[in-house]
mmCIF file of C-alpha atoms in Angstrom:
data_model
loop_
_atom_site.group_PDB
_atom_site.id
_atom_site.type_symbol
_atom_site.label_atom_id
_atom_site.label_comp_id
_atom_site.label_asym_id
_atom_site.label_seq_id
_atom_site.Cartn_x
_atom_site.Cartn_y
_atom_site.Cartn_z
ATOM 1 C CA UNK L 1 -36.724 134.849 92.411
ATOM 2 C CA UNK L 2 -33.672 132.982 92.280
ATOM 3 C CA UNK L 3 -34.768 129.864 94.412
ATOM 4 C CA UNK L 4 -35.362 127.965 91.412
ATOM 5 C CA UNK L 5 -33.277 126.379 88.895
ATOM 6 C CA UNK L 6 -33.551 124.932 85.346
ATOM 7 C CA UNK L 7 -34.882 121.292 85.159
ATOM 8 C CA UNK L 8 -34.340 119.588 81.818
ATOM 9 C CA UNK L 9 -35.718 115.645 81.493
ATOM 10 C CA UNK L 10 -34.234 114.064 78.354
ATOM 11 C CA UNK L 11 -35.140 110.937 76.888
ATOM 12 C CA UNK L 12 -34.281 109.585 73.456
ATOM 13 C CA UNK L 13 -37.874 110.294 72.422
ATOM 14 C CA UNK L 14 -37.607 113.891 73.332
ATOM 15 C CA UNK L 15 -37.697 116.475 76.296
ATOM 16 C CA UNK L 16 -40.043 115.154 78.654
ATOM 17 C CA UNK L 17 -39.695 118.296 81.020
ATOM 18 C CA UNK L 18 -38.005 121.613 80.916
ATOM 19 C CA UNK L 19 -39.167 124.228 83.423
ATOM 20 C CA UNK L 20 -37.709 126.079 86.735
ATOM 21 C CA UNK L 21 -38.292 124.227 89.803
ATOM 22 C CA UNK L 22 -37.296 124.507 93.430
ATOM 23 C CA UNK L 23 -36.194 121.107 94.303
ATOM 24 C CA UNK L 24 -35.549 118.002 92.772
ATOM 25 C CA UNK L 25 -34.897 114.304 94.130
ATOM 26 C CA UNK L 26 -33.319 111.569 92.094
ATOM 27 C CA UNK L 27 -32.328 108.137 92.834
ATOM 28 C CA UNK L 28 -28.587 108.181 92.416
ATOM 29 C CA UNK L 29 -26.618 104.682 91.965
ATOM 30 C CA UNK L 30 -25.058 105.661 95.384
ATOM 31 C CA UNK L 31 -28.414 106.546 97.041
ATOM 32 C CA UNK L 32 -31.059 109.105 96.833
ATOM 33 C CA UNK L 33 -30.126 112.746 96.449
ATOM 34 C CA UNK L 34 -32.019 115.983 96.627
ATOM 35 C CA UNK L 35 -30.807 119.196 94.583
ATOM 36 C CA UNK L 36 -31.621 122.478 95.420
ATOM 37 C CA UNK L 37 -30.445 125.795 93.637
ATOM 38 C CA UNK L 38 -26.705 126.358 93.704
ATOM 39 C CA UNK L 39 -25.522 122.956 93.777
ATOM 40 C CA UNK L 40 -21.977 122.003 93.436
ATOM 41 C CA UNK L 41 -21.460 120.323 89.669
ATOM 42 C CA UNK L 42 -21.970 116.937 90.327
ATOM 43 C CA UNK L 43 -22.581 113.995 88.255
ATOM 44 C CA UNK L 44 -23.826 110.338 88.722
ATOM 45 C CA UNK L 45 -25.548 107.554 87.078
ATOM 46 C CA UNK L 46 -29.277 106.878 87.752
ATOM 47 C CA UNK L 47 -31.014 103.917 89.165
ATOM 48 C CA UNK L 48 -34.440 102.837 88.149
ATOM 49 C CA UNK L 49 -36.779 104.438 90.545
ATOM 50 C CA UNK L 50 -38.959 107.736 91.082
ATOM 51 C CA UNK L 51 -37.782 111.449 90.725
ATOM 52 C CA UNK L 52 -39.803 113.760 92.364
ATOM 53 C CA UNK L 53 -39.708 117.674 91.241
ATOM 54 C CA UNK L 54 -41.107 120.424 93.550
ATOM 55 C CA UNK L 55 -42.471 123.057 91.484
ATOM 56 C CA UNK L 56 -44.290 126.139 93.017
ATOM 57 C CA UNK L 57 -44.730 124.277 96.181
ATOM 58 C CA UNK L 58 -46.385 120.869 94.429
ATOM 59 C CA UNK L 59 -44.787 117.804 93.934
ATOM 60 C CA UNK L 60 -44.473 115.788 90.624
ATOM 61 C CA UNK L 61 -43.466 112.332 90.628
ATOM 62 C CA UNK L 62 -41.970 110.498 87.499
ATOM 63 C CA UNK L 63 -41.009 106.966 87.189
ATOM 64 C CA UNK L 64 -37.653 106.840 85.155
ATOM 65 C CA UNK L 65 -35.417 103.804 84.262
ATOM 66 C CA UNK L 66 -31.795 104.377 84.686
ATOM 67 C CA UNK L 67 -29.827 107.122 82.987
ATOM 68 C CA UNK L 68 -27.632 109.819 84.543
ATOM 69 C CA UNK L 69 -27.784 113.458 85.928
ATOM 70 C CA UNK L 70 -25.651 116.723 85.515
ATOM 71 C CA UNK L 71 -25.971 119.068 88.388
ATOM 72 C CA UNK L 72 -24.663 122.599 87.334
ATOM 73 C CA UNK L 73 -25.501 125.468 90.032
ATOM 74 C CA UNK L 74 -28.608 126.680 87.855
ATOM 75 C CA UNK L 75 -29.324 124.004 85.607
ATOM 76 C CA UNK L 76 -29.806 120.272 86.031
ATOM 77 C CA UNK L 77 -29.999 117.848 83.274
ATOM 78 C CA UNK L 78 -31.191 114.326 83.759
ATOM 79 C CA UNK L 79 -30.418 111.997 80.665
ATOM 80 C CA UNK L 80 -32.815 108.745 81.183
ATOM 81 C CA UNK L 81 -34.059 106.218 78.549
ATOM 82 C CA UNK L 82 -37.837 106.850 79.954
ATOM 83 C CA UNK L 83 -39.280 109.245 82.064
ATOM 84 C CA UNK L 84 -43.132 109.255 82.662
ATOM 85 C CA UNK L 85 -45.278 111.509 84.887
ATOM 86 C CA UNK L 86 -47.034 109.239 87.768
ATOM 87 C CA UNK L 87 -50.460 110.841 86.270
ATOM 88 C CA UNK L 88 -49.858 109.382 82.860
ATOM 89 C CA UNK L 89 -49.032 105.967 83.855
ATOM 90 C CA UNK L 90 -51.745 103.402 82.664
ATOM 91 C CA UNK L 91 -51.632 101.052 85.659
ATOM 92 C CA UNK L 92 -53.468 98.276 83.902
ATOM 93 C CA UNK L 93 -50.799 98.140 81.132
ATOM 94 C CA UNK L 94 -48.195 98.423 83.365
ATOM 95 C CA UNK L 95 -49.505 95.564 85.777
ATOM 96 C CA UNK L 96 -49.745 93.392 82.318
ATOM 97 C CA UNK L 97 -45.998 94.487 81.832
ATOM 98 C CA UNK L 98 -45.248 93.235 85.206
ATOM 99 C CA UNK L 99 -46.873 90.019 84.722
ATOM 100 C CA UNK L 100 -45.018 89.450 81.396
ATOM 101 C CA UNK L 101 -41.544 90.435 82.607
ATOM 102 C CA UNK L 102 -42.228 87.958 85.774
ATOM 103 C CA UNK L 103 -43.340 85.033 83.428
ATOM 104 C CA UNK L 104 -40.149 85.551 81.607
ATOM 105 C CA UNK L 105 -37.940 85.497 84.554
ATOM 106 C CA UNK L 106 -39.314 82.422 85.843
ATOM 107 C CA UNK L 107 -39.536 80.576 82.638
ATOM 108 C CA UNK L 108 -35.733 80.175 82.782
ATOM 109 C CA UNK L 109 -35.321 79.172 79.375
ATOM 110 C CA UNK L 110 -31.853 79.089 78.025
ATOM 111 C CA UNK L 111 -32.227 81.692 75.197
ATOM 112 C CA UNK L 112 -33.913 84.382 77.802
ATOM 113 C CA UNK L 113 -31.394 86.998 78.668
ATOM 114 C CA UNK L 114 -31.906 86.794 82.341
ATOM 115 C CA UNK L 115 -30.346 90.453 83.191
ATOM 116 C CA UNK L 116 -32.669 91.913 80.426
ATOM 117 C CA UNK L 117 -35.719 90.012 81.898
ATOM 118 C CA UNK L 118 -35.099 91.098 85.493
ATOM 119 C CA UNK L 119 -34.425 94.744 84.390
ATOM 120 C CA UNK L 120 -37.744 94.755 82.812
ATOM 121 C CA UNK L 121 -39.202 93.451 85.764
ATOM 122 C CA UNK L 122 -37.771 95.902 88.000
ATOM 123 C CA UNK L 123 -38.927 99.012 85.582
ATOM 124 C CA UNK L 124 -42.532 97.744 85.501
ATOM 125 C CA UNK L 125 -42.589 97.299 89.440
ATOM 126 C CA UNK L 126 -41.097 100.830 89.616
ATOM 127 C CA UNK L 127 -43.711 102.040 86.966
ATOM 128 C CA UNK L 128 -46.629 100.518 89.274
ATOM 129 C CA UNK L 129 -45.445 102.087 92.447
ATOM 130 C CA UNK L 130 -45.000 105.324 91.282
ATOM 131 C CA UNK L 131 -48.618 105.481 89.646
ATOM 132 C CA UNK L 132 -49.850 104.354 93.014
ATOM 133 C CA UNK L 133 -48.237 107.121 94.768
ATOM 134 C CA UNK L 134 -50.606 110.093 93.491
ATOM 135 C CA UNK R 1 -51.404 98.507 15.529
ATOM 136 C CA UNK R 2 -53.072 97.072 18.536
ATOM 137 C CA UNK R 3 -56.866 97.230 18.462
ATOM 138 C CA UNK R 4 -58.757 100.339 20.047
ATOM 139 C CA UNK R 5 -60.021 97.888 23.011
ATOM 140 C CA UNK R 6 -56.634 96.764 23.580
ATOM 141 C CA UNK R 7 -55.191 100.351 24.023
ATOM 142 C CA UNK R 8 -58.049 101.160 26.234
ATOM 143 C CA UNK R 9 -57.521 98.128 28.357
ATOM 144 C CA UNK R 10 -53.563 99.083 28.649
ATOM 145 C CA UNK R 11 -54.603 102.721 29.387
ATOM 146 C CA UNK R 12 -56.908 101.597 32.175
ATOM 147 C CA UNK R 13 -54.600 99.234 33.660
ATOM 148 C CA UNK R 14 -51.611 101.879 34.113
ATOM 149 C CA UNK R 15 -54.178 104.294 35.646
ATOM 150 C CA UNK R 16 -54.837 101.626 38.181
ATOM 151 C CA UNK R 17 -51.395 101.156 38.878
ATOM 152 C CA UNK R 18 -50.855 105.113 39.076
ATOM 153 C CA UNK R 19 -53.387 104.969 41.751
ATOM 154 C CA UNK R 20 -51.316 102.673 43.946
ATOM 155 C CA UNK R 21 -48.050 104.586 43.177
ATOM 156 C CA UNK R 22 -49.905 107.671 44.362
ATOM 157 C CA UNK R 23 -51.274 106.022 47.084
ATOM 158 C CA UNK R 24 -47.864 104.979 48.586
ATOM 159 C CA UNK R 25 -46.271 108.217 47.885
ATOM 160 C CA UNK R 26 -48.838 109.844 50.329
ATOM 161 C CA UNK R 27 -48.355 107.055 52.684
ATOM 162 C CA UNK R 28 -44.617 107.411 52.560
ATOM 163 C CA UNK R 29 -44.814 111.376 52.919
ATOM 164 C CA UNK R 30 -46.823 110.787 56.250
ATOM 165 C CA UNK R 31 -44.312 108.503 57.638
ATOM 166 C CA UNK R 32 -41.459 110.456 56.199
ATOM 167 C CA UNK R 33 -42.791 113.346 58.473
ATOM 168 C CA UNK R 34 -43.054 111.140 61.353
ATOM 169 C CA UNK R 35 -39.560 109.915 61.119
ATOM 170 C CA UNK R 36 -38.389 113.625 60.696
ATOM 171 C CA UNK R 37 -40.013 114.490 63.838
ATOM 172 C CA UNK R 38 -38.344 111.385 65.596
ATOM 173 C CA UNK R 39 -34.960 112.457 64.582
ATOM 174 C CA UNK R 40 -35.307 115.908 65.836
ATOM 175 C CA UNK R 41 -36.845 114.825 69.104
ATOM 176 C CA UNK R 42 -33.851 112.257 69.424
ATOM 177 C CA UNK R 43 -31.335 114.934 69.028
ATOM 178 C CA UNK R 44 -30.789 116.652 72.507
ATOM 179 C CA UNK R 45 -30.181 113.246 74.247
ATOM 180 C CA UNK R 46 -27.383 112.307 71.791
ATOM 181 C CA UNK R 47 -25.982 115.568 71.901
ATOM 182 C CA UNK R 48 -25.709 115.899 75.528
ATOM 183 C CA UNK R 49 -24.059 112.279 75.978
ATOM 184 C CA UNK R 50 -21.695 113.130 73.327
ATOM 185 C CA UNK R 51 -20.746 116.516 75.435
ATOM 186 C CA UNK R 52 -20.580 114.261 78.689
ATOM 187 C CA UNK R 53 -18.289 111.392 77.239
ATOM 188 C CA UNK R 54 -16.068 114.061 75.468
ATOM 189 C CA UNK R 55 -15.636 115.547 79.229
ATOM 190 C CA UNK R 56 -15.171 112.346 80.802
ATOM 191 C CA UNK R 57 -12.752 110.735 78.462
ATOM 192 C CA UNK R 58 -10.574 113.641 79.229
ATOM 193 C CA UNK R 59 -10.562 112.684 82.855
ATOM 194 C CA UNK R 60 -10.011 109.074 82.537
ATOM 195 C CA UNK R 61 -7.349 106.771 81.403
ATOM 196 C CA UNK R 62 -8.875 105.618 77.866
ATOM 197 C CA UNK R 63 -7.462 102.151 77.908
ATOM 198 C CA UNK R 64 -9.092 101.262 81.355
ATOM 199 C CA UNK R 65 -12.510 101.209 79.465
ATOM 200 C CA UNK R 66 -13.195 98.304 77.552
ATOM 201 C CA UNK R 67 -15.665 100.276 75.214
ATOM 202 C CA UNK R 68 -12.715 102.675 74.288
ATOM 203 C CA UNK R 69 -9.833 100.247 74.516
ATOM 204 C CA UNK R 70 -8.552 99.791 70.804
ATOM 205 C CA UNK R 71 -7.477 96.342 69.770
ATOM 206 C CA UNK R 72 -5.961 94.703 66.524
ATOM 207 C CA UNK R 73 -8.947 94.297 64.576
ATOM 208 C CA UNK R 74 -8.898 90.241 64.029
ATOM 209 C CA UNK R 75 -12.662 90.214 64.168
ATOM 210 C CA UNK R 76 -14.693 92.924 62.168
ATOM 211 C CA UNK R 77 -18.403 93.368 62.621
ATOM 212 C CA UNK R 78 -20.078 95.050 59.945
ATOM 213 C CA UNK R 79 -24.037 96.063 60.934
ATOM 214 C CA UNK R 80 -25.891 96.809 57.468
ATOM 215 C CA UNK R 81 -28.923 98.621 57.514
ATOM 216 C CA UNK R 82 -31.392 98.265 54.971
ATOM 217 C CA UNK R 83 -35.080 98.427 54.435
ATOM 218 C CA UNK R 84 -37.614 95.684 55.349
ATOM 219 C CA UNK R 85 -39.742 96.365 51.858
ATOM 220 C CA UNK R 86 -38.505 97.288 48.039
ATOM 221 C CA UNK R 87 -40.475 99.853 46.195
ATOM 222 C CA UNK R 88 -37.842 102.523 47.081
ATOM 223 C CA UNK R 89 -35.638 102.873 44.242
ATOM 224 C CA UNK R 90 -31.891 102.450 44.661
ATOM 225 C CA UNK R 91 -32.008 102.272 48.626
ATOM 226 C CA UNK R 92 -31.207 98.969 48.891
ATOM 227 C CA UNK R 93 -29.175 98.054 46.225
ATOM 228 C CA UNK R 94 -26.834 100.921 46.930
ATOM 229 C CA UNK R 95 -26.259 100.170 50.485
ATOM 230 C CA UNK R 96 -25.504 96.590 49.574
ATOM 231 C CA UNK R 97 -23.012 97.367 47.077
ATOM 232 C CA UNK R 98 -21.418 99.855 49.498
ATOM 233 C CA UNK R 99 -21.195 96.992 52.035
ATOM 234 C CA UNK R 100 -19.671 94.747 49.882
ATOM 235 C CA UNK R 101 -17.087 96.987 48.776
ATOM 236 C CA UNK R 102 -16.259 98.216 52.304
ATOM 237 C CA UNK R 103 -16.044 94.292 53.333
ATOM 238 C CA UNK R 104 -13.512 93.709 50.326
ATOM 239 C CA UNK R 105 -11.539 96.832 51.502
ATOM 240 C CA UNK R 106 -11.157 95.400 54.984
ATOM 241 C CA UNK R 107 -10.042 92.144 53.600
ATOM 242 C CA UNK R 108 -6.658 93.702 53.032
ATOM 243 C CA UNK R 109 -5.613 93.154 56.594
ATOM 244 C CA UNK R 110 -7.240 89.885 56.645
ATOM 245 C CA UNK R 111 -9.627 89.790 59.212
ATOM 246 C CA UNK R 112 -12.749 87.885 60.063
ATOM 247 C CA UNK R 113 -15.724 89.533 58.650
ATOM 248 C CA UNK R 114 -18.795 88.898 60.760
ATOM 249 C CA UNK R 115 -22.192 90.776 59.726
ATOM 250 C CA UNK R 116 -25.260 91.692 61.388
ATOM 251 C CA UNK R 117 -27.944 92.670 59.040
ATOM 252 C CA UNK R 118 -30.929 94.796 60.028
ATOM 253 C CA UNK R 119 -33.628 95.084 57.715
ATOM 254 C CA UNK R 120 -34.946 91.895 55.580
ATOM 255 C CA UNK R 121 -33.334 93.085 52.260
ATOM 256 C CA UNK R 122 -29.762 93.109 53.308
ATOM 257 C CA UNK R 123 -30.408 89.916 55.522
ATOM 258 C CA UNK R 124 -31.683 87.988 52.576
ATOM 259 C CA UNK R 125 -28.770 89.222 50.308
ATOM 260 C CA UNK R 126 -26.168 88.469 52.451
ATOM 261 C CA UNK R 127 -27.361 85.446 53.711
ATOM 262 C CA UNK R 128 -28.047 84.168 50.319
ATOM 263 C CA UNK R 129 -24.200 84.809 49.328
ATOM 264 C CA UNK R 130 -22.521 83.070 52.092
ATOM 265 C CA UNK R 131 -21.445 85.718 54.347
ATOM 266 C CA UNK R 132 -20.997 85.031 58.005
ATOM 267 C CA UNK R 133 -24.242 86.291 59.444
ATOM 268 C CA UNK R 134 -23.780 86.599 63.320
ATOM 269 C CA UNK R 135 -27.595 87.891 63.805
ATOM 270 C CA UNK R 136 -29.876 89.333 61.319
ATOM 271 C CA UNK R 137 -32.790 91.768 62.666
ATOM 272 C CA UNK R 138 -35.932 91.921 60.289
ATOM 273 C CA UNK R 139 -39.307 94.164 60.492
ATOM 274 C CA UNK R 140 -37.464 96.156 63.129
ATOM 275 C CA UNK R 141 -39.082 99.381 61.524
ATOM 276 C CA UNK R 142 -42.797 98.461 61.887
ATOM 277 C CA UNK R 143 -42.559 98.867 65.566
ATOM 278 C CA UNK R 144 -39.640 101.429 65.937
ATOM 279 C CA UNK R 145 -39.254 102.345 69.561
ATOM 280 C CA UNK R 146 -35.817 103.306 71.687
ATOM 281 C CA UNK R 147 -35.945 99.843 73.355
ATOM 282 C CA UNK R 148 -35.486 97.896 69.933
ATOM 283 C CA UNK R 149 -32.175 99.858 69.130
ATOM 284 C CA UNK R 150 -31.126 99.565 72.891
ATOM 285 C CA UNK R 151 -31.571 95.429 72.499
ATOM 286 C CA UNK R 152 -29.490 95.542 69.259
ATOM 287 C CA UNK R 153 -26.544 97.711 70.880
ATOM 288 C CA UNK R 154 -26.756 95.626 74.000
ATOM 289 C CA UNK R 155 -26.077 92.576 71.932
ATOM 290 C CA UNK R 156 -23.186 94.386 69.783
ATOM 291 C CA UNK R 157 -21.605 95.625 73.325
ATOM 292 C CA UNK R 158 -21.856 91.727 74.377
ATOM 293 C CA UNK R 159 -19.956 90.758 71.273
ATOM 294 C CA UNK R 160 -17.385 93.402 71.927
ATOM 295 C CA UNK R 161 -16.739 92.721 75.335
ATOM 296 C CA UNK R 162 -16.363 88.917 74.725
ATOM 297 C CA UNK R 163 -13.962 89.874 72.324
ATOM 298 C CA UNK R 164 -15.963 87.915 69.435
ATOM 299 C CA UNK R 165 -15.709 91.488 67.682
ATOM 300 C CA UNK R 166 -12.545 93.806 67.697
ATOM 301 C CA UNK R 167 -14.125 96.506 65.896
ATOM 302 C CA UNK R 168 -17.629 97.240 64.620
ATOM 303 C CA UNK R 169 -18.578 99.565 61.874
ATOM 304 C CA UNK R 170 -21.930 100.505 60.798
ATOM 305 C CA UNK R 171 -22.902 100.917 57.411
ATOM 306 C CA UNK R 172 -26.310 102.543 56.853
ATOM 307 C CA UNK R 173 -28.220 105.551 54.617
ATOM 308 C CA UNK R 174 -28.235 109.087 56.465
ATOM 309 C CA UNK R 175 -31.426 111.036 55.829
ATOM 310 C CA UNK R 176 -29.912 114.436 53.789
ATOM 311 C CA UNK R 177 -33.498 115.565 52.225
ATOM 312 C CA UNK R 178 -36.429 113.578 50.795
ATOM 313 C CA UNK R 179 -34.750 113.257 47.569
ATOM 314 C CA UNK R 180 -30.813 112.669 48.696
ATOM 315 C CA UNK R 181 -29.469 109.905 50.959
ATOM 316 C CA UNK R 182 -25.926 109.822 51.929
ATOM 317 C CA UNK R 183 -24.191 106.644 52.410
ATOM 318 C CA UNK R 184 -22.350 106.593 55.683
ATOM 319 C CA UNK R 185 -19.826 104.199 56.874
ATOM 320 C CA UNK R 186 -18.779 104.560 60.500
ATOM 321 C CA UNK R 187 -17.135 102.957 63.575
ATOM 322 C CA UNK R 188 -19.369 102.540 66.256
ATOM 323 C CA UNK R 189 -16.892 100.524 68.517
ATOM 324 C CA UNK R 190 -14.373 101.177 70.045
ATOM 325 C CA UNK R 191 -15.880 104.556 70.512
ATOM 326 C CA UNK R 192 -13.931 107.502 69.618
ATOM 327 C CA UNK R 193 -14.891 110.462 71.727
ATOM 328 C CA UNK R 194 -14.366 113.685 70.697
ATOM 329 C CA UNK R 195 -11.397 115.399 71.582
ATOM 330 C CA UNK R 196 -11.965 117.583 74.728
ATOM 331 C CA UNK R 197 -10.952 120.881 74.437
ATOM 332 C CA UNK R 198 -7.910 122.117 76.695
ATOM 333 C CA UNK R 199 -9.265 125.406 77.685
ATOM 334 C CA UNK R 200 -13.201 124.585 78.651
ATOM 335 C CA UNK R 201 -13.089 121.267 80.546
ATOM 336 C CA UNK R 202 -10.980 121.949 83.388
ATOM 337 C CA UNK R 203 -12.990 125.116 84.665
ATOM 338 C CA UNK R 204 -15.747 123.338 85.785
ATOM 339 C CA UNK R 205 -15.010 120.737 88.526
ATOM 340 C CA UNK R 206 -17.645 118.120 88.738
ATOM 341 C CA UNK R 207 -17.907 115.931 91.459
ATOM 342 C CA UNK R 208 -18.513 112.592 90.297
ATOM 343 C CA UNK R 209 -20.252 109.689 92.327
ATOM 344 C CA UNK R 210 -18.764 107.045 92.570
ATOM 345 C CA UNK R 211 -15.688 108.022 90.416
ATOM 346 C CA UNK R 212 -15.380 109.443 86.687
ATOM 347 C CA UNK R 213 -14.517 105.971 85.235
ATOM 348 C CA UNK R 214 -17.636 104.415 86.814
ATOM 349 C CA UNK R 215 -19.832 107.178 85.595
ATOM 350 C CA UNK R 216 -18.106 106.750 82.333
ATOM 351 C CA UNK R 217 -18.817 103.165 82.266
ATOM 352 C CA UNK R 218 -22.730 103.975 82.999
ATOM 353 C CA UNK R 219 -22.644 106.390 80.178
ATOM 354 C CA UNK R 220 -20.823 104.829 77.282
ATOM 355 C CA UNK R 221 -23.375 101.712 76.837
ATOM 356 C CA UNK R 222 -26.106 104.375 76.665
ATOM 357 C CA UNK R 223 -24.091 106.063 74.086
ATOM 358 C CA UNK R 224 -23.911 103.158 71.975
ATOM 359 C CA UNK R 225 -27.689 102.295 72.282
ATOM 360 C CA UNK R 226 -28.203 106.178 71.336
ATOM 361 C CA UNK R 227 -25.965 105.520 68.065
ATOM 362 C CA UNK R 228 -28.089 102.729 67.122
ATOM 363 C CA UNK R 229 -31.170 104.566 67.983
ATOM 364 C CA UNK R 230 -30.106 107.617 65.871
ATOM 365 C CA UNK R 231 -28.912 105.302 62.827
ATOM 366 C CA UNK R 232 -31.932 103.558 62.848
ATOM 367 C CA UNK R 233 -34.062 106.850 62.669
ATOM 368 C CA UNK R 234 -31.927 108.026 59.958
ATOM 369 C CA UNK R 235 -32.144 104.900 58.065
ATOM 370 C CA UNK R 236 -35.787 104.885 58.413
ATOM 371 C CA UNK R 237 -36.483 108.629 57.633
ATOM 372 C CA UNK R 238 -34.030 107.819 54.228
ATOM 373 C CA UNK R 239 -36.121 104.742 53.482
ATOM 374 C CA UNK R 240 -39.235 106.797 53.036
ATOM 375 C CA UNK R 241 -37.727 109.347 51.692
ATOM 376 C CA UNK R 242 -36.451 107.449 48.896
ATOM 377 C CA UNK R 243 -39.809 105.443 48.536
ATOM 378 C CA UNK R 244 -41.668 108.907 48.250
ATOM 379 C CA UNK R 245 -39.369 109.918 45.457
ATOM 380 C CA UNK R 246 -39.513 106.818 43.559
ATOM 381 C CA UNK R 247 -43.279 106.673 43.905
ATOM 382 C CA UNK R 248 -43.490 110.254 42.543
ATOM 383 C CA UNK R 249 -41.533 109.186 39.857
ATOM 384 C CA UNK R 250 -43.588 106.010 38.994
ATOM 385 C CA UNK R 251 -46.754 108.393 38.901
ATOM 386 C CA UNK R 252 -45.100 110.822 36.666
ATOM 387 C CA UNK R 253 -43.958 107.974 33.975
ATOM 388 C CA UNK R 254 -47.406 106.264 34.544
ATOM 389 C CA UNK R 255 -48.751 109.929 33.457
ATOM 390 C CA UNK R 256 -46.469 110.185 30.491
ATOM 391 C CA UNK R 257 -47.518 106.556 29.457
ATOM 392 C CA UNK R 258 -51.218 107.280 29.751
ATOM 393 C CA UNK R 259 -50.498 110.498 27.581
ATOM 394 C CA UNK R 260 -48.651 108.380 24.853
ATOM 395 C CA UNK R 261 -51.217 105.848 24.870
ATOM 396 C CA UNK R 262 -54.022 108.338 24.744
ATOM 397 C CA UNK R 263 -52.617 109.888 21.610
ATOM 398 C CA UNK R 264 -52.133 106.330 20.006
ATOM 399 C CA UNK R 265 -55.637 105.685 20.928
ATOM 400 C CA UNK R 266 -57.065 108.686 19.158
ATOM 401 C CA UNK R 267 -55.078 108.157 16.149
ATOM 402 C CA UNK R 268 -56.252 104.544 15.845
ATOM 403 C CA UNK R 269 -59.663 105.878 16.208
ATOM 404 C CA UNK R 270 -59.411 108.376 13.697
ATOM 405 C CA UNK R 271 -57.709 106.119 11.458
ATOM 406 C CA UNK R 272 -60.633 103.596 12.045
ATOM 407 C CA UNK R 273 -63.195 106.182 11.157
ATOM 408 C CA UNK R 274 -61.473 107.437 8.090
ATOM 409 C CA UNK R 275 -61.122 103.971 6.805
ATOM 410 C CA UNK R 276 -65.145 103.683 7.401
ATOM 411 C CA UNK R 277 -65.945 106.816 5.626
ATOM 412 C CA UNK R 278 -63.742 105.868 2.877
ATOM 413 C CA UNK R 279 -65.535 102.566 2.584
ATOM 414 C CA UNK R 280 -69.087 104.492 2.647
ATOM 415 C CA UNK R 281 -67.735 106.885 0.149
ATOM 416 C CA UNK R 282 -66.279 104.316 -2.452
ATOM 417 C CA UNK R 283 -69.352 102.149 -1.806
ATOM 418 C CA UNK R 284 -71.660 104.935 -2.976
ATOM 419 C CA UNK R 285 -69.457 105.761 -5.911
ATOM 420 C CA UNK R 286 -69.474 102.128 -6.869
ATOM 421 C CA UNK R 287 -73.491 102.386 -7.032
ATOM 422 C CA UNK R 288 -73.495 105.395 -9.096
#
């Protein structure tokens, strides 16, 4: 059947996912978008957020943290720093990470990098949200 | 001639040392395998990034992006990656010697050299010898993950954007095989993209959202981080390889030492027996 396309999700720690899928939804910087087979070549950076993958009618959700995506008619490559399937996320650990990040943002010490702390907070909140969706 | 007891004591002490070196070799071998796996896992990511940058840099004006723009090198950043620990043959000394030589060669154009040292051995050396050390990162290799490399990459990008550094070089050991490491000096910033091939790039017309330059701005910092990550992984694997070989040699040397000492021991034992016999015989002879 020609209604699937190859999706590769690549992180610096390796290939997370590489299978044919039917539909993809990803959080582009200009807004969330969907990809079906035969999409025009397209490239955009990705925000921290969730990626939905539809494979044989079932939707799987991943938490991803910033990167970018390259869409080709028959093959899409997502390059992100981290990508985790919702079912693999340890909510307790994510919650701890969120607390730590929140403390860092609030501490407002001169030597903490606020941008980075806020980024970490955003990523941990995103992971918790995704984990709770299953 | 040392006494029998002394030789025996030396042999057992060497055996103890040998046990330690053998254990260190095993540990290094296991760590090396993991490090090698990490290198392979990181490959597709950096490969893809390289491709994308090659493609994008052909579409935008290079001077428009701060990480691609070439400035006159007044402040040169040198990032030296060594190990945190010794016991790995010439791994650390080689890289430090090479770094010192490179720095001397830069001095012909009279820039200010700013160092960033990764790994305790290099940090100690350059701090002790009065180099300008901008930042030092020790003990990174104990818990090596992408975030660590990314944060080092980010700080380099910050320095570069603030024009505190006009050019950044990396000096590190590349992992060739367990017994061989290559010393590599390469330029990290400004980024030098691969030349786009004229024929292939223009065939597929990508839609860039919002536009090529912005996509490039998103991708380039990632690329720097990934380069750092790759270099860390290479250096880490090279370190374990070097340690494994060094410990293997140490174990073999210990074996040799034990062999010679055992020989001396036996000779001494024989001499003692002969001496005793002679005494007995000459004693009996005297009684006649």
